XYZ file of C-alpha atoms in Angstrom:
473
model
C -9.026 -8.788 -12.777
C -5.480 -10.152 -12.471
C -3.391 -6.973 -12.464
C 0.083 -8.469 -12.013
C 1.577 -4.996 -11.692
C 0.182 -5.051 -8.152
C 2.516 -7.972 -7.346
C 5.605 -6.353 -8.860
C 7.608 -6.032 -5.629
C 6.854 -9.577 -4.475
C 7.701 -11.020 -7.897
C 10.975 -9.068 -7.978
C 12.048 -10.483 -4.610
C 11.018 -13.999 -5.691
C 13.075 -13.723 -8.891
C 16.018 -12.434 -6.851
C 15.765 -15.438 -4.521
C 15.801 -17.831 -7.494
C 18.776 -16.018 -9.050
C 20.747 -16.352 -5.811
C 19.825 -20.035 -5.575
C 20.862 -20.804 -9.158
C 24.077 -18.791 -8.822
C 24.952 -20.874 -5.771
C 24.563 -24.073 -7.792
C 26.971 -22.745 -10.436
C 29.681 -21.815 -7.921
C 32.422 -24.065 -6.594
C 31.531 -25.619 -3.232
C 34.655 -24.273 -1.550
C 34.120 -20.738 -2.804
C 32.869 -18.034 -0.426
C 29.201 -17.124 -0.816
C 29.753 -13.546 0.292
C 29.271 -12.372 -3.286
C 25.770 -13.869 -3.228
C 25.041 -11.884 -0.083
C 26.116 -8.720 -1.858
C 23.942 -9.724 -4.817
C 20.914 -10.185 -2.540
C 21.541 -6.865 -0.759
C 22.039 -5.005 -4.047
C 18.904 -6.534 -5.524
C 16.821 -5.570 -2.512
C 18.246 -2.056 -2.612
C 17.098 -1.757 -6.220
C 13.630 -3.023 -5.263
C 13.513 -0.534 -2.379
C 14.385 2.415 -4.617
C 11.892 1.264 -7.234
C 9.144 1.043 -4.591
C 9.045 4.824 -4.071
C 7.472 5.197 -7.489
C 4.535 3.030 -6.402
C 3.035 5.410 -3.846
C -0.477 6.308 -4.920
C -1.039 3.045 -6.821
C -3.821 1.786 -4.507
C -4.868 -1.200 -6.613
C -6.012 -4.750 -5.836
C -5.340 -8.162 -7.349
C -7.902 -10.842 -8.205
C -11.178 -9.837 -6.566
C -9.435 -7.767 -3.917
C -7.660 -10.608 -2.106
C -4.351 -8.707 -2.325
C -4.132 -4.943 -1.823
C -1.279 -2.726 -2.977
C -1.844 0.577 -1.221
C 0.344 3.129 0.516
C -0.213 1.405 3.861
C 1.234 -1.905 2.663
C 3.984 -0.158 0.679
C 5.285 1.640 3.781
C 5.590 -1.670 5.615
C 7.235 -3.340 2.641
C 9.872 -0.627 2.607
C 10.505 -1.245 6.310
C 10.862 -4.981 5.619
C 13.255 -4.310 2.731
C 15.470 -2.011 4.800
C 15.557 -4.480 7.680
C 16.435 -7.416 5.413
C 19.210 -5.491 3.660
C 20.829 -4.574 6.980
C 20.490 -8.126 8.317
C 22.140 -9.556 5.200
C 25.045 -7.133 5.564
C 25.935 -8.236 9.080
C 25.294 -11.935 8.442
C 28.330 -12.443 6.168
C 30.624 -13.600 8.985
C 28.043 -16.135 10.189
C 27.447 -17.524 6.705
C 31.183 -17.789 5.989
C 31.615 -19.949 9.095
C 28.826 -22.360 8.150
C 30.045 -25.744 6.839
C 26.858 -26.400 4.836
C 24.163 -24.800 2.664
C 25.524 -21.296 2.999
C 23.715 -19.543 0.157
C 20.385 -21.019 1.220
C 20.580 -18.736 4.249
C 20.127 -15.710 2.001
C 17.413 -17.463 -0.017
C 15.425 -18.263 3.129
C 15.742 -14.651 4.278
C 14.299 -13.559 0.937
C 11.400 -16.011 1.163
C 10.632 -14.864 4.704
C 10.613 -11.330 3.291
C 8.042 -12.357 0.670
C 5.864 -13.778 3.452
C 6.047 -10.478 5.331
C 5.147 -8.525 2.199
C 2.146 -10.774 1.625
C 0.993 -10.178 5.197
C 1.157 -6.409 4.718
C -1.017 -6.628 1.568
C -3.347 -9.454 2.636
C -6.948 -8.416 2.163
C -8.599 -11.764 2.754
C -8.158 -14.705 5.120
C -6.481 -17.092 2.649
C -3.809 -14.567 1.616
C -3.256 -13.763 5.282
C -2.655 -17.408 6.139
C -0.418 -18.089 3.126
C 1.796 -15.111 3.982
C 1.875 -16.091 7.632
C 2.963 -19.664 6.934
C 5.550 -18.692 4.317
C 7.164 -16.365 6.833
C 6.891 -18.787 9.763
C 8.258 -21.850 7.942
C 11.203 -19.841 6.614
C 11.958 -18.612 10.125
C 11.735 -22.117 11.541
C 14.546 -23.255 9.244
C 16.585 -20.105 9.878
C 16.308 -20.374 13.674
C 17.782 -23.886 13.571
C 20.234 -23.162 10.777
C 23.434 -23.676 12.806
C 23.172 -27.444 13.201
C 26.288 -27.701 15.355
C 24.776 -25.358 17.962
C 22.428 -27.195 20.337
C 20.870 -23.890 21.422
C 19.892 -23.176 17.824
C 18.326 -26.619 17.418
C 16.454 -26.310 20.716
C 15.160 -22.861 19.755
C 13.984 -24.194 16.391
C 12.022 -27.008 18.021
C 10.379 -24.613 20.474
C 9.533 -22.200 17.691
C 8.103 -24.993 15.538
C 5.853 -26.379 18.273
C 4.576 -23.053 19.562
C 4.225 -21.430 16.135
C 2.298 -24.453 14.880
C -0.051 -24.265 17.863
C -0.619 -20.526 17.346
C -1.248 -21.045 13.619
C -3.830 -23.725 14.424
C -5.578 -21.422 16.890
C -5.554 -18.583 14.381
C -6.842 -20.809 11.585
C -9.722 -21.978 13.758
C -10.633 -18.362 14.454
C -10.571 -17.652 10.712
C -12.818 -20.648 10.040
C -15.358 -19.316 12.545
C -15.361 -15.897 10.876
C -15.822 -17.542 7.491
C -18.578 -19.777 8.825
C -20.478 -16.818 10.256
C -20.130 -14.452 7.310
C -19.704 -16.880 4.409
C -16.974 -14.571 3.050
C -13.171 -14.472 2.907
C -12.343 -10.850 2.051
C -12.148 -8.394 4.927
C -14.750 -5.982 3.541
C -17.241 -8.761 2.811
C -16.695 -10.310 6.246
C -17.350 -6.944 7.919
C -20.625 -6.596 5.992
C -21.759 -10.133 6.843
C -21.017 -10.267 10.545
C -23.658 -10.236 13.256
C -22.923 -10.260 17.010
C -22.886 -13.847 18.265
C -20.920 -16.109 20.638
C -19.165 -17.707 17.653
C -18.029 -14.286 16.449
C -16.645 -13.462 19.882
C -14.732 -16.751 20.046
C -13.460 -16.371 16.480
C -12.249 -12.844 17.116
C -10.451 -13.836 20.322
C -8.740 -16.759 18.586
C -7.656 -14.565 15.699
C -6.257 -11.984 18.100
C -4.451 -14.760 19.960
C -2.651 -15.694 16.763
C -1.629 -12.100 16.169
C -0.516 -11.786 19.796
C 1.853 -14.715 19.275
C 3.436 -13.092 16.225
C 4.013 -9.801 18.033
C 5.055 -11.608 21.264
C 2.379 -10.089 23.493
C 1.631 -11.832 26.849
C 0.444 -14.434 27.531
C 1.654 -15.600 24.109
C 5.220 -14.358 24.518
C 6.823 -17.454 26.042
C 8.645 -18.406 22.839
C 10.479 -15.111 22.347
C 13.272 -15.182 25.004
C 14.398 -18.750 24.259
C 14.138 -18.401 20.475
C 15.872 -15.009 20.441
C 18.717 -16.397 22.550
C 19.165 -19.639 20.620
C 18.775 -18.383 17.054
C 21.743 -17.025 15.074
C 22.100 -13.291 15.714
C 21.002 -12.144 12.215
C 17.906 -14.362 12.486
C 17.110 -12.919 15.913
C 17.351 -9.442 14.402
C 15.033 -10.428 11.565
C 12.517 -11.838 14.041
C 12.649 -8.667 16.135
C 12.299 -6.313 13.172
C 10.479 -8.141 10.397
C 8.246 -10.731 12.022
C 6.931 -8.267 14.594
C 6.289 -5.538 12.036
C 4.549 -8.004 9.694
C 2.318 -9.183 12.532
C 1.360 -5.602 13.303
C 0.721 -4.808 9.631
C -1.760 -7.677 9.326
C -3.289 -6.962 12.735
C -3.881 -3.272 11.958
C -5.652 -4.018 8.683
C -7.916 -6.655 10.261
C -8.659 -4.468 13.273
C -9.554 -1.435 11.153
C -11.370 -3.185 8.286
C -13.235 -6.001 10.030
C -13.848 -5.608 13.737
C -15.419 -2.137 14.089
C -18.573 -3.553 12.445
C -18.984 -6.416 14.920
C -20.452 -4.429 17.785
C -17.962 -5.770 20.369
C -15.539 -3.538 22.327
C -12.341 -5.083 20.918
C -10.357 -2.097 22.152
C -10.589 -3.541 25.682
C -8.753 -6.656 24.512
C -6.058 -4.499 22.920
C -5.874 -2.458 26.132
C -5.223 -5.573 28.235
C -2.596 -6.862 25.794
C -0.845 -3.469 25.778
C -0.712 -3.181 29.568
C 0.440 -6.786 30.042
C 3.135 -6.435 27.367
C 4.605 -3.309 28.902
C 4.598 -4.752 32.423
C 5.944 -8.207 31.616
C 8.498 -7.017 29.065
C 10.044 -4.265 31.161
C 10.052 -6.067 34.499
C 11.387 -9.351 33.104
C 14.163 -7.567 31.190
C 15.744 -6.166 34.354
C 17.471 -9.352 35.658
C 18.653 -10.610 32.248
C 22.383 -11.140 31.703
C 22.275 -12.210 28.049
C 21.932 -9.313 25.596
C 19.664 -11.251 23.229
C 17.308 -12.311 26.032
C 17.211 -8.745 27.303
C 16.346 -7.516 23.811
C 13.676 -10.230 23.579
C 11.911 -8.933 26.678
C 12.480 -5.398 25.423
C 10.673 -6.346 22.190
C 7.731 -7.587 24.275
C 7.582 -4.189 25.963
C 7.850 -2.451 22.593
C 4.818 -4.445 21.415
C 2.890 -2.953 24.336
C 3.844 0.585 23.350
C 2.800 -0.111 19.765
C -0.565 -1.524 20.803
C -1.471 1.794 22.431
C -1.602 3.280 18.933
C -4.186 0.717 17.891
C -6.611 1.759 20.633
C -7.807 4.848 18.799
C -8.275 3.159 15.403
C -7.607 6.542 13.816
C -5.143 7.880 11.274
C -3.106 9.427 14.095
C -2.813 6.132 15.977
C -1.856 4.092 12.913
C 0.601 6.812 11.859
C 2.284 6.575 15.248
C 2.536 2.788 14.963
C 4.048 2.938 11.485
C 6.530 5.648 12.448
C 7.583 3.689 15.526
C 7.976 0.388 13.668
C 10.271 2.024 11.126
C 12.565 3.663 13.674
C 12.459 0.505 15.839
C 13.884 -1.425 12.864
C 16.890 0.908 12.689
C 17.542 0.766 16.435
C 17.342 -3.035 16.419
C 19.590 -3.342 13.376
C 22.236 -1.262 15.095
C 21.989 -3.170 18.371
C 22.129 -6.633 16.819
C 24.965 -5.677 14.460
C 26.996 -4.672 17.522
C 26.099 -7.925 19.269
C 27.182 -9.858 16.159
C 30.546 -8.089 16.092
C 31.138 -8.674 19.820
C 30.046 -12.302 19.572
C 32.551 -12.930 16.776
C 35.375 -11.250 18.711
C 34.652 -12.584 22.224
C 32.496 -15.624 21.429
C 29.817 -14.577 23.901
C 26.561 -12.613 24.005
C 26.431 -11.659 27.684
C 26.144 -8.065 28.818
C 29.400 -8.405 30.767
C 31.204 -9.307 27.555
C 30.499 -5.821 26.222
C 32.949 -4.583 28.859
C 35.370 -1.937 27.629
C 33.811 -1.768 24.174
C 34.069 2.039 24.209
C 37.872 1.753 24.320
C 38.334 -1.010 21.783
C 35.577 -0.154 19.288
C 34.145 3.314 19.967
C 31.842 3.278 16.918
C 30.205 0.058 18.129
C 29.784 1.470 21.637
C 28.223 4.701 20.371
C 25.873 2.789 18.075
C 24.740 0.496 20.887
C 24.245 3.494 23.183
C 22.139 5.319 20.595
C 20.059 2.174 19.973
C 19.465 1.555 23.694
C 18.526 5.154 24.449
C 16.241 5.328 21.420
C 14.379 2.209 22.569
C 14.091 3.794 26.012
C 12.544 6.895 24.453
C 15.194 9.416 25.423
C 15.093 12.704 23.442
C 16.221 13.785 20.915
C 16.442 10.268 19.470
C 13.803 8.753 17.215
C 12.314 6.505 19.903
C 11.172 9.563 21.863
C 9.186 10.921 18.915
C 7.719 7.481 18.243
C 6.431 7.105 21.794
C 5.172 10.685 21.754
C 3.012 9.932 18.703
C 1.725 6.668 20.191
C 0.870 7.970 23.649
C -0.675 11.154 22.222
C -3.083 9.115 20.089
C -4.047 6.994 23.114
C -4.718 10.099 25.224
C -6.797 11.659 22.444
C -8.877 8.457 22.345
C -9.535 8.703 26.097
C -7.018 6.118 27.341
C -4.963 8.361 29.603
C -3.983 5.682 32.129
C -2.360 3.387 29.535
C -0.293 6.322 28.271
C 0.795 7.112 31.855
C 1.670 3.445 32.399
C 3.695 3.449 29.190
C 5.565 6.593 30.246
C 6.391 5.201 33.704
C 7.568 1.857 32.340
C 9.631 3.618 29.691
C 11.518 5.216 32.561
C 11.922 1.779 34.125
C 13.414 0.506 30.862
C 16.136 3.143 31.089
C 17.611 1.115 33.967
C 18.307 -2.094 32.063
C 19.333 -0.272 28.900
C 21.868 1.740 30.897
C 23.297 -1.477 32.377
C 24.495 -2.251 28.847
C 25.886 1.259 28.438
C 27.618 1.080 31.820
C 29.359 -2.163 30.875
C 30.677 -0.659 27.638
C 32.003 2.559 29.152
C 32.916 1.810 32.771
C 34.184 -1.779 32.826
C 37.632 -2.977 31.813
C 37.940 -4.923 28.538
C 38.803 -8.633 28.973
C 41.673 -8.448 26.451
C 43.653 -6.005 24.341
C 42.933 -7.561 20.951
C 41.718 -4.969 18.447
C 38.280 -5.492 16.939
C 38.319 -6.675 13.355
C 35.213 -5.411 11.550
C 34.534 -5.708 7.868
C 33.012 -2.973 5.752
C 29.462 -4.464 5.830
C 29.193 -4.278 9.634
C 30.778 -0.836 9.674
C 28.210 0.362 7.161
C 25.329 -1.253 9.063
C 26.145 0.310 12.423
C 26.908 3.711 10.912
C 23.701 3.714 8.864
C 21.524 2.525 11.748
C 23.003 5.072 14.157
C 22.692 7.939 11.691
C 19.091 7.063 10.833
C 18.098 6.776 14.509
C 19.528 10.194 15.325
C 18.293 11.888 12.141
C 14.711 10.634 12.515
C 14.642 11.946 16.065
C 15.969 15.395 15.179
C 14.033 15.633 11.893
C 10.953 13.416 12.302
C 8.733 15.353 9.881
C 9.629 13.580 6.587
C 9.058 10.086 7.982
C 5.957 11.110 9.935
C 4.427 12.701 6.814
C 5.119 9.544 4.812
C 3.614 7.403 7.585
C 0.543 9.651 7.717
C 0.098 9.416 3.949
C 0.299 5.630 4.197
C -2.106 5.460 7.146
C -4.687 7.602 5.350
C -4.890 5.048 2.523
C -6.144 2.476 5.042
C -9.133 4.629 6.021
C -10.349 5.520 2.520
């Protein structure tokens, strides 16, 4: 049955994207497109508020290929929040572009639709369509600043490596389909029998997911792409693309692979350990903030994977809680980097020097974001890691939780290098920072949310638990 009510959020975002595109065509070429950015942000805010009334829907579309349940809805709300914040601190970038300015917002909206499809995908075709819609949109966004050779280089690298990972993932899907003769997750799980082809197909599918979440050895694209892409696009990759990859990975891991008879948790265990080691150790010598945050995101993927080991409500709850608070911390950090880049035309850690004197709100926001990612109490990152490591210990994986705790302490070192530069170094000039209202709102909102969710984690954790329970019904 085609219950189009299930697709309401995706259709609303698609209509919004078309409205922004048509409005751009009706505007004078020389006119600022900032109003279209506000239109996109306001539209997404309306969709976000409307989405709260859809908890408990738990319906499917067209033979179950698309699922609208609390699990997918939680992720969609995270994607919506992240996209709204990214749009708000992308105005300065878009105003400086000499070409196709409104299309930037349209591509962000289409990448958002791809993420939402990934969260609700309940069969292999929907999964691949959502994946490609998101990836192709990001390819254009990464290379959007044509005058910047770093942006063009990053786009080419992302295109080549993302295409290779998509091909690998598609081959794994074809093996699963060939073995089971089915496309939906539930039907695949019922039709699978242990075999070498199943093992190969599962490994290839996991390899594709590992690329999307930037887990070693499929992480090589992240540092170069994060550094070369425009700052708002880097933020969207760090928040949205990673969360969408985890949303799809969790559903496949829970719905399909437990019935195969293979110990897939060992593969997740290896990916988690490698991500935490490579991400944290490689982040230490970085001098560019975006590259440091890229390696940090690799480490964060390792922490998140520990929640998948248990394949329980508690583990998935921890992952969903952490992904939400990680989005706020990243939004705050990248908004600060965008403001500093505009003022000082650089993204190096040393160029944050003296920020506490010239722009105290930016310095405090960056400090809160860094310490939250490091897992320092009472910030939200501490509670997120507590939930994740607790679920891993309960599942019998004590050593990976200990490794995560130790490497979290290691991460404090490179996060504090950023803080040290802001508070202890002299500013390179005396020019006052000029920040518009959108960036001010973004940093204030991100900082407030990060602190509030650490001090009062219960509301978000209860919502995440409610969403996780819908996956196990």
